[in-house]
């Protein structure tokens, strides 16, 4: 059937729909579960965005045949080994016999079916699959029986399939009388079956095939039982392409007719290869239960990358899908925060990520993770086609790497975004300076250069020295050189051109600018429809090492002083000039005796920060404001123009390693004992971790957030941190 109503599926109201009907939410109101059979791969991401789980219909459990019963038992938990010892003792004390019938005859099969049918009849939704077997001599030729008898009575049995063309001995059916089933008699029968598999030289043993919605036909306990015995599940259609297996998209809406809790075994990520018992696919286990605080430990398994409690119908009422391009650094916090507000997130990766950040990608925060192969129209168009079925409502740049692609995808998907321009002024620093200068705002005198010769020409024409030389597109003060004379400028240019910058891209051009002297600041903002809310204004102190600026400390200003009144309109003008209309921005500037001058601006969250700091000092953070802008724009709009009020003094201190070495024993503890320190990456430093002499943001060992009612307290603790760095935090290696 297709979308017209729900049918009975062994006690469940199941609605079978097409992928498009699922995306359009066209299914019966009384359905317990909605299923799309073999959904086209291009619809997987969209179905996941709508709350569906992508999963195999059936899984078959297997493992290598153990060399002996002792080897098999040695691989089990202590509790499971005790279970096997107990059942052996039970067999002996009850005088039961275990028999292996090398060939299953029709008479033996009839005897087994009597036990099997009684067990199926006692199940709420038992599925009598054993009756699908041809019960003739020919039909039973590939089966054998392991039986448990009390005298002459068959009280339990395991039917095993051993086809000559199959490398595995497969347990097909198992049944037991109630009194011995409670004594776990099946374990004794399995050991005998495994021994027969060894005798027949089968490489693998299989514990049978199950539907992947445990808690209906297959009981939820069957999953934990098989996984505890060391078996791993593989999609049936990966092992047996001609069998009745396929992939499904499943959405459980009601668990009242399922056992509690029910388990849904699904793909952890879209498989890029067939699964095998030797190399199983990573799976995710959704525990369908309304209970809070549920103990998930019984559902852990080697092949399960994540076990989560998922209420029925999760995702159906989600307010929309948000695309986050390169969710790294502070942007890694966006998806969890948006998820808590009912959004579902998709990550788009540009493939140009610094390895330090790329390793931190949390795939479990996203419905899907896509990769754009470059910024060509073809690559971006292909990405937009994959995203469109998910019906995204927003596109956000998760870091500096994703700014351009976020702009492009927003336009291709017809979503709100920043003003697009061919020269990329929100990413390319020379274009940025040109755009801001055209708006009548002050920028450093400078130019883009692509060779040492072009640098010489500019220096000769402009007669500007000293100068700053830096990559045209980078971040974190990486590759920034302050040059006092032409020789230093030429050396810096020769070193940077062609090198790979911190953004993972080659420096094919540089920006050379006049060196300015003054106090540096940065301003964090969030925009809505071209209106800008200035939330944080920080004094940014830096010092120089080998002629390069190194982050020292940042101090949050109170928001109401004279300098704030100068910086706020200047930054708003910069954002307008750069076409920033939506989302977060981080703007760096300097103030000298002539007033403010732009250093650079990034159309994304400030990188490498902990939102807890600003939240303690002002009640909100750039992260929380960004989430509010996308989830409650009306509330956010009321903030615009109101500024902010600092309630407590806040400082961020960047650690500076004076030499190459390692973190000293007890370093993190010494920092944690400083009164105003309350969080920061430096508190996670482990003894022996290598450190390099700090020359930029990327070589800083970490940072600390300091907060206090009295600003003088922060100054004292800052001095204490710098003193510790000279003798107690690092050791030579």
XYZ file of C-alpha atoms in Angstrom:
733
model
C 0.000 0.000 0.000
C 1.166 3.585 -0.430
C 0.126 6.329 1.918
C -3.623 5.555 1.993
C -3.926 4.038 5.442
C -2.379 1.828 8.094
C -2.417 -1.965 7.944
C -2.049 -4.487 10.720
C 1.499 -5.808 10.987
C 1.383 -8.471 13.709
C -0.288 -6.091 16.128
C 1.296 -2.840 14.888
C -0.486 -0.274 12.747
C 2.042 0.065 9.926
C 1.805 2.551 7.064
C 3.890 1.828 3.958
C 4.631 5.001 1.960
C 6.905 6.226 -0.800
C 9.900 8.423 -0.045
C 8.055 11.490 -1.336
C 4.970 10.717 0.735
C 7.225 10.361 3.778
C 8.858 13.729 3.091
C 5.412 15.292 2.593
C 4.192 13.608 5.827
C 1.340 11.889 4.032
C 0.469 8.895 6.157
C -2.419 7.634 8.250
C -3.097 9.404 11.543
C -3.473 6.100 13.411
C -0.140 4.648 12.289
C 2.262 3.266 14.890
C 5.128 3.031 12.439
C 5.732 4.504 8.979
C 8.038 2.623 6.598
C 9.626 3.423 3.242
C 10.946 0.298 1.545
C 14.294 0.633 -0.228
C 14.300 4.466 -0.210
C 16.458 5.988 -2.990
C 19.866 6.939 -1.635
C 19.399 10.579 -2.651
C 16.426 10.784 -0.232
C 18.204 9.357 2.794
C 19.319 12.700 4.213
C 15.871 14.230 3.727
C 14.188 11.275 5.410
C 16.585 11.506 8.338
C 15.769 15.193 8.607
C 12.092 14.215 8.854
C 12.878 11.884 11.778
C 13.168 8.575 9.916
C 15.835 6.032 10.790
C 17.687 4.480 7.860
C 18.267 0.823 8.591
C 18.399 -2.649 7.082
C 15.129 -4.564 7.212
C 16.870 -7.690 8.539
C 20.236 -8.386 10.157
C 22.039 -11.712 10.413
C 24.272 -12.317 13.434
C 27.622 -14.081 13.093
C 31.141 -14.622 14.406
C 34.128 -16.880 13.582
C 33.708 -20.464 14.702
C 35.620 -20.712 18.002
C 38.426 -23.298 18.219
C 36.801 -24.828 21.297
C 34.039 -24.300 23.830
C 36.656 -23.024 26.278
C 37.835 -20.426 23.754
C 34.260 -19.307 23.168
C 33.565 -18.967 26.884
C 36.833 -17.126 27.487
C 35.645 -14.301 25.255
C 32.468 -13.716 27.270
C 31.837 -11.531 30.272
C 32.159 -13.000 33.730
C 28.369 -12.974 34.122
C 27.833 -14.847 30.841
C 30.455 -17.474 31.716
C 28.556 -18.035 34.952
C 25.306 -18.457 32.962
C 26.879 -21.198 30.846
C 28.255 -22.952 33.933
C 24.823 -22.780 35.567
C 23.038 -24.296 32.586
C 25.564 -27.133 32.356
C 24.947 -27.839 36.018
C 21.197 -27.709 35.415
C 21.449 -30.257 32.587
C 23.409 -32.623 34.832
C 21.225 -32.261 37.937
C 17.979 -32.662 35.965
C 19.258 -35.715 34.120
C 18.706 -34.131 30.700
C 20.448 -35.330 27.570
C 21.799 -33.204 24.722
C 21.693 -34.893 21.324
C 23.059 -33.832 17.953
C 21.059 -35.291 15.063
C 23.372 -34.947 12.074
C 20.368 -34.887 9.737
C 16.953 -33.387 10.364
C 14.258 -35.830 9.318
C 10.593 -34.924 8.799
C 9.768 -36.868 11.962
C 12.295 -34.940 14.055
C 11.117 -31.667 12.534
C 7.498 -32.464 13.445
C 8.604 -33.201 16.999
C 10.488 -29.885 17.131
C 7.513 -27.955 15.689
C 5.320 -29.069 18.575
C 7.661 -27.245 20.995
C 8.149 -24.350 18.579
C 4.426 -23.748 17.984
C 3.723 -23.700 21.716
C 6.426 -21.056 22.189
C 5.165 -18.956 19.273
C 1.587 -19.146 20.589
C 2.709 -17.653 23.895
C 4.365 -14.652 22.215
C 2.319 -11.453 21.699
C 3.226 -11.258 18.009
C 5.107 -14.470 17.294
C 6.049 -15.057 13.671
C 6.061 -18.815 12.840
C 8.856 -18.662 10.260
C 9.804 -22.337 10.781
C 6.670 -23.302 8.881
C 8.134 -21.630 5.786
C 10.589 -24.538 5.472
C 9.769 -27.392 3.093
C 9.249 -30.231 5.609
C 10.185 -33.017 3.203
C 13.363 -35.104 3.139
C 14.674 -32.937 0.308
C 13.662 -29.661 1.926
C 15.337 -30.614 5.213
C 18.541 -31.971 3.662
C 20.622 -28.935 4.685
C 19.526 -28.909 8.343
C 20.545 -30.689 11.540
C 18.969 -30.648 15.008
C 20.421 -30.224 18.477
C 17.847 -31.525 20.965
C 17.448 -31.555 24.736
C 15.385 -34.431 26.117
C 13.918 -35.339 29.464
C 13.729 -39.068 28.992
C 12.192 -39.504 25.559
C 10.427 -36.113 25.506
C 11.877 -33.334 23.376
C 11.839 -30.247 25.643
C 14.090 -27.911 23.632
C 15.687 -27.823 20.230
C 17.854 -25.768 17.906
C 17.520 -26.247 14.141
C 20.728 -25.399 12.235
C 21.273 -24.902 8.505
C 24.501 -26.151 6.900
C 24.298 -25.610 3.144
C 27.399 -26.707 1.242
C 27.572 -23.340 -0.574
C 27.489 -21.366 2.699
C 30.660 -20.757 4.781
C 28.531 -20.407 7.926
C 26.585 -22.765 10.106
C 23.384 -20.864 10.733
C 21.044 -21.362 13.670
C 17.682 -21.054 11.990
C 15.119 -21.765 14.737
C 15.203 -22.245 18.480
C 12.438 -23.266 20.879
C 12.068 -24.597 24.415
C 9.389 -25.556 26.903
C 8.765 -22.793 29.470
C 10.358 -24.591 32.435
C 13.706 -25.125 30.699
C 13.653 -21.848 28.804
C 13.818 -20.072 32.149
C 16.889 -22.164 32.957
C 18.573 -20.810 29.782
C 18.703 -24.269 28.167
C 19.379 -22.715 24.751
C 22.954 -21.904 25.843
C 23.724 -25.600 26.258
C 22.235 -26.345 22.840
C 24.229 -23.546 21.205
C 27.506 -24.934 22.561
C 26.670 -28.316 21.046
C 25.755 -26.646 17.736
C 29.035 -24.706 17.710
C 30.942 -27.936 18.308
C 29.169 -29.522 15.328
C 30.112 -26.492 13.198
C 33.764 -27.016 14.204
C 33.536 -30.698 13.380
C 32.155 -29.879 9.923
C 34.866 -27.213 9.462
C 32.573 -24.216 8.979
C 34.509 -20.955 9.265
C 31.593 -19.007 10.716
C 28.640 -19.565 13.013
C 25.463 -17.533 12.805
C 22.898 -16.953 15.523
C 20.127 -16.261 13.072
C 18.327 -13.382 11.354
C 16.132 -10.765 13.049
C 14.043 -7.764 12.015
C 15.764 -4.590 13.216
C 12.851 -3.306 15.287
C 13.406 -5.258 18.482
C 10.536 -5.281 20.914
C 7.900 -6.440 18.426
C 8.342 -9.807 16.699
C 11.902 -10.189 17.977
C 12.028 -9.357 21.676
C 14.274 -6.533 22.866
C 16.257 -8.962 25.025
C 17.305 -10.896 21.927
C 19.552 -8.022 20.883
C 21.405 -7.929 24.181
C 21.614 -11.733 24.324
C 23.242 -12.086 20.903
C 25.590 -9.149 21.322
C 26.706 -10.403 24.754
C 27.658 -13.719 23.165
C 30.047 -11.889 20.841
C 27.960 -12.009 17.669
C 27.761 -9.006 15.338
C 24.869 -8.111 13.013
C 25.238 -7.585 9.266
C 22.430 -6.496 6.921
C 20.904 -9.630 5.439
C 20.923 -8.248 1.905
C 24.658 -7.540 2.168
C 25.323 -11.242 2.800
C 22.496 -12.667 0.685
C 21.569 -10.232 -2.105
C 18.895 -12.615 -3.421
C 17.119 -12.927 -0.075
C 14.179 -10.901 1.250
C 16.404 -8.104 2.543
C 16.578 -4.417 1.767
C 17.045 -1.065 3.433
C 14.167 0.787 5.027
C 13.377 4.217 6.375
C 11.420 3.766 9.581
C 9.592 6.263 11.764
C 8.095 4.961 15.005
C 5.224 7.193 16.141
C 3.710 5.133 18.960
C 5.325 2.542 21.258
C 2.214 1.456 23.160
C 2.066 -1.843 21.278
C 5.800 -2.475 21.622
C 7.592 -3.943 24.597
C 9.316 -1.366 26.787
C 11.879 -0.384 25.867
C 11.891 -1.138 22.146
C 15.129 -1.048 20.161
C 15.693 0.250 16.644
C 19.012 -0.832 15.098
C 19.981 1.527 12.288
C 23.000 2.709 10.316
C 25.326 5.055 12.188
C 26.081 6.659 8.819
C 25.215 5.844 5.199
C 27.251 2.711 4.385
C 29.874 3.099 1.676
C 30.565 -0.641 1.461
C 28.802 -3.950 2.137
C 29.023 -5.121 5.724
C 30.503 -8.492 6.666
C 30.926 -10.318 9.942
C 34.676 -9.820 9.629
C 34.206 -6.078 8.992
C 30.778 -5.055 10.318
C 29.245 -1.671 9.641
C 29.010 0.835 12.497
C 25.454 0.923 13.800
C 23.405 3.162 16.080
C 20.889 1.833 18.562
C 17.841 3.962 19.341
C 16.121 2.963 22.562
C 12.471 3.917 22.085
C 11.225 4.774 25.526
C 9.540 7.756 27.208
C 11.432 6.979 30.433
C 13.976 9.462 31.771
C 17.280 8.361 33.255
C 17.123 4.989 31.496
C 20.225 2.841 32.071
C 21.741 2.334 28.623
C 24.574 0.056 29.722
C 22.741 -3.187 28.784
C 22.524 -1.959 25.182
C 26.216 -1.328 24.572
C 28.008 -3.419 21.964
C 31.271 -3.322 20.037
C 29.541 -2.488 16.750
C 27.269 0.220 18.228
C 28.844 3.664 17.961
C 26.064 5.325 19.940
C 23.121 4.249 22.068
C 20.528 6.967 22.597
C 17.092 7.252 24.155
C 14.851 8.444 21.324
C 11.191 9.232 22.031
C 8.790 7.894 19.389
C 8.315 10.235 16.465
C 11.445 12.247 17.265
C 11.983 14.814 14.540
C 8.423 14.887 13.248
C 7.676 18.170 14.981
C 11.114 19.679 14.407
C 10.955 23.301 13.357
C 13.426 22.965 10.506
C 16.810 21.841 9.301
C 19.806 24.139 9.698
C 22.837 23.673 7.464
C 26.149 24.466 9.187
C 29.147 24.787 6.896
C 32.393 23.636 8.530
C 31.158 23.402 12.151
C 34.534 23.737 13.834
C 36.125 25.751 16.618
C 33.307 27.601 18.425
C 31.019 26.611 15.547
C 31.125 23.035 16.838
C 28.797 24.211 19.623
C 26.092 25.405 17.222
C 24.509 22.042 16.417
C 24.023 20.885 20.029
C 22.570 24.279 20.958
C 20.230 24.321 17.948
C 19.208 20.703 18.548
C 18.094 21.640 22.050
C 15.792 24.241 20.492
C 14.085 21.753 18.170
C 16.241 22.309 15.096
C 17.965 19.460 13.299
C 21.353 20.132 11.765
C 23.270 19.004 8.703
C 27.024 19.545 8.429
C 28.593 20.534 5.121
C 32.374 20.184 4.984
C 34.521 22.082 2.509
C 37.507 19.742 2.896
C 39.969 22.556 3.671
C 39.964 22.204 7.449
C 42.995 22.471 9.682
C 43.588 18.938 11.044
C 43.581 20.222 14.602
C 39.959 21.242 14.216
C 38.788 18.536 11.785
C 39.500 15.843 14.375
C 36.858 17.384 16.625
C 33.890 16.874 14.292
C 30.994 15.368 16.270
C 29.044 13.470 13.603
C 26.435 12.401 16.142
C 25.239 16.017 16.367
C 24.072 15.924 12.745
C 21.429 14.218 10.670
C 23.930 13.985 7.847
C 27.450 15.078 7.006
C 28.089 16.131 3.393
C 31.295 17.217 1.685
C 31.574 19.870 -1.023
C 34.342 19.116 -3.489
C 35.595 22.631 -4.089
C 33.712 25.856 -4.735
C 32.932 25.357 -8.407
C 29.330 25.898 -9.564
C 29.091 22.173 -10.305
C 30.251 21.138 -6.817
C 28.011 23.654 -5.079
C 25.054 22.725 -7.264
C 25.511 19.051 -6.416
C 25.579 19.887 -2.707
C 22.442 22.015 -3.027
C 20.642 19.142 -4.757
C 21.454 16.845 -1.833
C 20.342 19.453 0.679
C 17.111 20.533 -1.005
C 15.063 17.408 -0.063
C 15.868 18.116 3.597
C 14.063 21.449 3.268
C 16.608 23.527 5.195
C 15.485 26.829 6.656
C 18.889 28.414 7.352
C 22.534 28.156 6.306
C 25.214 29.241 8.790
C 28.991 29.469 8.460
C 30.365 27.376 11.305
C 33.877 28.777 10.995
C 36.079 30.949 8.800
C 36.569 28.023 6.412
C 32.845 27.885 5.628
C 32.060 31.567 4.978
C 32.076 31.482 1.172
C 30.293 28.161 0.767
C 27.625 29.195 3.286
C 26.911 32.296 1.185
C 26.716 30.250 -2.012
C 24.479 27.521 -0.605
C 22.086 30.045 0.928
C 21.626 31.652 -2.476
C 21.246 28.315 -4.301
C 18.663 27.150 -1.764
C 16.791 30.463 -1.796
C 17.420 31.112 1.890
C 18.288 34.331 3.756
C 21.981 35.125 3.668
C 24.592 37.822 3.405
C 24.973 39.937 0.291
C 27.003 38.030 -2.285
C 29.849 39.681 -4.156
C 32.229 38.205 -6.694
C 35.328 39.492 -4.888
C 34.384 37.726 -1.595
C 34.894 40.689 0.789
C 33.916 38.680 3.862
C 36.755 36.224 3.253
C 39.454 37.853 1.121
C 41.201 40.561 3.123
C 42.201 42.807 0.178
C 38.589 42.829 -1.068
C 37.445 43.443 2.507
C 39.639 46.523 2.789
C 38.442 47.863 -0.555
C 34.775 47.456 0.383
C 35.196 49.180 3.742
C 37.274 52.006 2.230
C 34.587 52.611 -0.405
C 32.124 53.095 2.467
C 34.274 55.942 3.765
C 35.640 54.042 6.751
C 39.304 53.938 7.614
C 41.451 50.943 6.680
C 45.240 50.582 6.705
C 47.064 51.699 3.580
C 47.932 48.487 1.783
C 47.765 46.275 -1.299
C 47.559 42.676 -2.463
C 50.871 41.281 -3.746
C 51.548 38.017 -5.518
C 55.349 38.142 -5.700
C 58.389 39.734 -4.092
C 58.660 41.980 -7.148
C 55.135 43.311 -6.618
C 56.015 43.962 -2.986
C 59.096 45.945 -4.079
C 56.986 47.994 -6.464
C 54.421 48.832 -3.786
C 57.050 49.741 -1.206
C 58.795 52.020 -3.715
C 55.549 53.729 -4.703
C 53.919 54.057 -1.271
C 57.091 54.747 0.737
C 55.403 53.010 3.676
C 57.487 51.389 6.434
C 57.169 49.579 8.779
C 54.604 47.185 7.300
C 52.571 44.118 8.166
C 52.687 41.139 5.764
C 50.050 38.403 6.108
C 48.085 35.856 4.030
C 45.149 37.219 2.084
C 42.912 34.626 3.773
C 43.836 33.147 7.139
C 43.000 33.367 10.847
C 44.380 33.353 14.356
C 47.300 35.732 13.642
C 48.898 32.841 11.756
C 51.447 33.999 9.197
C 51.366 37.639 10.327
C 54.776 39.365 10.178
C 55.626 42.864 11.362
C 58.490 44.141 9.250
C 60.626 47.156 10.136
C 62.412 47.426 6.780
C 62.371 46.232 3.177
C 64.615 43.232 3.874
C 62.252 41.868 6.529
C 59.253 42.466 4.283
C 60.920 40.655 1.381
C 61.861 37.710 3.632
C 58.333 37.420 5.023
C 56.823 37.575 1.527
C 59.160 34.903 0.177
C 58.388 32.646 3.162
C 54.594 32.996 2.982
C 53.972 32.833 -0.783
C 53.132 29.266 -1.814
C 53.040 28.001 1.776
C 49.877 26.400 3.148
C 48.173 28.625 5.680
C 46.209 27.669 8.792
C 43.054 27.454 6.692
C 44.593 24.593 4.728
C 44.944 26.655 1.564
C 48.053 27.798 -0.352
C 49.010 31.452 -0.059
C 48.818 32.546 -3.687
C 48.689 36.190 -2.630
C 49.442 38.286 0.443
C 48.253 41.512 1.998
C 50.872 44.123 2.813
C 49.731 47.039 4.978
C 51.096 49.938 6.918
C 51.875 49.053 10.514
C 49.707 50.980 12.919
C 50.397 51.683 16.568
C 47.532 51.812 19.025
C 45.213 49.749 21.222
C 43.577 46.749 19.619
C 39.937 45.746 20.210
C 37.470 43.222 18.890
C 33.691 43.333 18.726
C 31.231 40.441 18.535
C 27.860 40.936 16.932
C 24.819 39.082 15.612
C 22.715 40.445 12.753
C 19.109 40.068 11.638
C 17.890 41.431 8.293
C 20.802 43.876 8.106
C 20.367 45.214 11.655
C 23.255 44.551 14.029
C 23.244 43.772 17.740
C 26.610 44.584 19.325
C 26.940 42.282 22.294
C 30.609 42.195 23.314
C 33.383 44.787 23.038
C 36.792 43.547 24.204
C 40.162 45.178 24.716
C 42.642 42.881 23.003
C 46.180 42.983 24.415
C 48.986 41.413 22.407
C 52.764 41.439 22.515
C 55.414 40.586 19.967
C 57.653 37.531 19.691
C 60.150 37.459 16.821
C 58.292 40.368 15.249
C 54.966 38.525 15.281
C 51.886 39.355 17.394
C 50.972 36.859 20.118
C 47.677 36.854 21.994
C 48.130 37.982 25.586
C 44.758 38.704 27.207
C 41.322 40.033 26.341
C 39.264 42.130 28.738
C 35.494 42.563 28.311
C 34.551 46.251 28.473
C 31.435 47.352 30.343
C 29.592 48.440 27.195
C 28.858 52.012 28.244
C 32.226 53.822 28.147
C 33.503 56.432 25.721
C 35.521 54.010 23.607
C 32.478 51.771 23.229
C 30.588 54.749 21.849
C 33.286 55.191 19.208
C 33.630 51.525 18.248
C 29.956 50.590 17.992
C 28.976 52.793 14.999
C 32.280 52.059 13.267
C 31.696 48.292 13.458
C 28.092 48.641 12.288
C 29.387 50.576 9.268
C 31.958 47.843 8.555
C 29.278 45.150 8.663
C 27.077 47.133 6.292
C 29.982 47.689 3.906
C 30.775 43.949 3.880
C 27.165 42.969 3.208
C 26.643 41.210 6.553
C 22.903 40.897 6.957
C 22.440 37.765 9.044
C 24.188 35.775 11.721
C 27.317 36.270 13.818
C 30.410 38.341 13.044
C 33.751 38.932 14.759
C 35.442 42.253 13.946
C 38.981 43.250 14.922
C 40.085 46.877 14.879
C 42.671 49.235 16.272
C 42.338 52.717 17.729
C 45.162 55.248 17.445
C 45.265 59.018 17.734
C 43.284 59.266 14.469
C 40.456 56.994 15.669
C 39.363 53.445 14.762
C 40.785 51.523 11.815
C 39.732 48.087 10.604
C 42.086 45.122 10.955
C 39.678 42.452 9.672
C 36.180 41.050 10.117
C 34.917 37.470 10.004
C 31.295 36.611 9.199
C 31.148 33.853 11.821
C 31.400 33.247 15.556
C 34.528 34.322 17.390
C 36.828 31.315 17.240
C 38.074 29.223 20.133
C 35.881 30.670 22.871
C 33.830 29.264 25.740
C 30.293 30.719 25.835
C 30.150 30.229 29.606
C 32.407 33.268 30.073
C 30.229 35.946 28.466
C 27.108 34.236 29.827
C 28.385 34.635 33.400
C 29.420 38.212 32.763
C 26.434 39.470 30.739
C 23.771 36.734 30.853
C 24.148 35.796 27.181
C 26.876 34.906 24.703
C 27.435 35.266 20.997
C 26.527 31.582 20.679
C 23.255 31.885 22.590
C 22.352 35.056 20.674
C 23.061 33.346 17.346
C 20.805 30.440 18.309
C 18.117 32.903 19.428
C 18.406 34.807 16.160
C 17.611 31.612 14.205
C 15.035 30.086 16.564
C 13.263 33.126 18.049
C 13.959 36.104 15.752
C 11.179 38.210 17.275
C 12.777 38.043 20.696
C 16.215 38.695 19.229
C 14.935 41.739 17.317
C 13.950 43.399 20.592
C 17.601 43.338 21.695
C 18.906 45.316 18.717
C 20.074 48.767 19.769
C 19.884 47.973 23.504
C 23.583 47.206 23.854
C 24.724 45.068 26.764
C 25.542 45.435 30.440
C 28.558 43.778 32.033
C 27.567 42.381 35.415
C 30.959 40.935 36.409
C 34.528 41.578 35.252
C 35.736 39.042 32.688
C 39.181 38.340 31.241
C 40.571 35.678 28.935
C 44.254 34.832 29.337
C 46.063 32.992 26.536
C 48.917 30.809 27.716
C 52.318 31.519 26.191
C 54.945 28.778 26.228
C 58.411 30.397 26.419
C 60.148 27.348 24.902
C 59.576 23.947 23.304
C 58.859 21.322 25.929
C 56.007 19.560 27.661
C 53.280 20.279 30.192
C 54.648 19.865 33.705
C 53.172 17.557 36.328
C 50.403 19.354 38.237
C 50.195 22.288 35.819
C 46.410 22.158 35.389
C 45.906 21.844 39.147
C 48.036 24.922 39.806
C 45.932 26.926 37.355
C 42.661 25.632 38.788
C 43.666 26.858 42.246
C 43.781 30.486 41.084
C 40.671 32.113 42.643
C 39.124 33.780 39.582
C 39.796 30.940 37.105
C 36.596 29.046 36.339
C 37.043 27.364 32.949
C 39.197 27.142 29.843
C 41.072 24.616 27.740
C 44.220 25.038 29.864
C 42.483 23.202 32.719
C 42.505 20.062 30.567
C 46.268 20.044 30.011
C 47.763 16.622 30.693
C 51.281 16.146 32.050
C 53.740 15.325 29.293
C 51.694 16.886 26.505
C 54.141 18.486 24.045
C 54.128 22.268 23.778
C 55.883 24.491 21.281
C 57.252 27.939 21.809
C 54.264 30.226 21.269
C 54.418 32.406 18.160
C 50.686 32.695 17.311
C 47.236 31.522 18.388
C 47.764 27.999 17.074
C 50.882 27.452 19.224
C 49.295 28.692 22.462
C 48.949 25.752 24.895
C 45.467 26.896 25.927
C 43.414 29.644 27.492
C 41.714 30.479 30.786
C 38.584 32.419 31.679
C 38.840 34.607 34.762
C 35.788 36.218 36.374
C 35.321 38.296 39.514
C 33.254 41.110 40.933
C 36.389 43.226 41.399
C 38.481 43.893 38.253
C 41.620 44.223 40.414
C 41.232 40.556 41.332
C 41.643 39.649 37.655
C 44.791 41.733 37.330
C 46.381 39.973 40.312
C 45.507 36.528 38.971
C 46.746 37.421 35.494
C 50.159 38.281 36.939
C 50.155 35.011 38.856
C 49.514 33.016 35.660
C 52.404 34.680 33.856
C 54.697 33.963 36.824
C 53.690 30.285 36.831
C 54.520 30.037 33.129
C 58.116 30.990 33.775
C 58.880 28.106 36.146
C 55.949 25.768 36.963
C 53.742 25.058 33.929
C 56.231 23.698 31.391
C 59.414 21.676 31.441
C 62.164 21.334 28.885
C 62.231 18.194 26.756
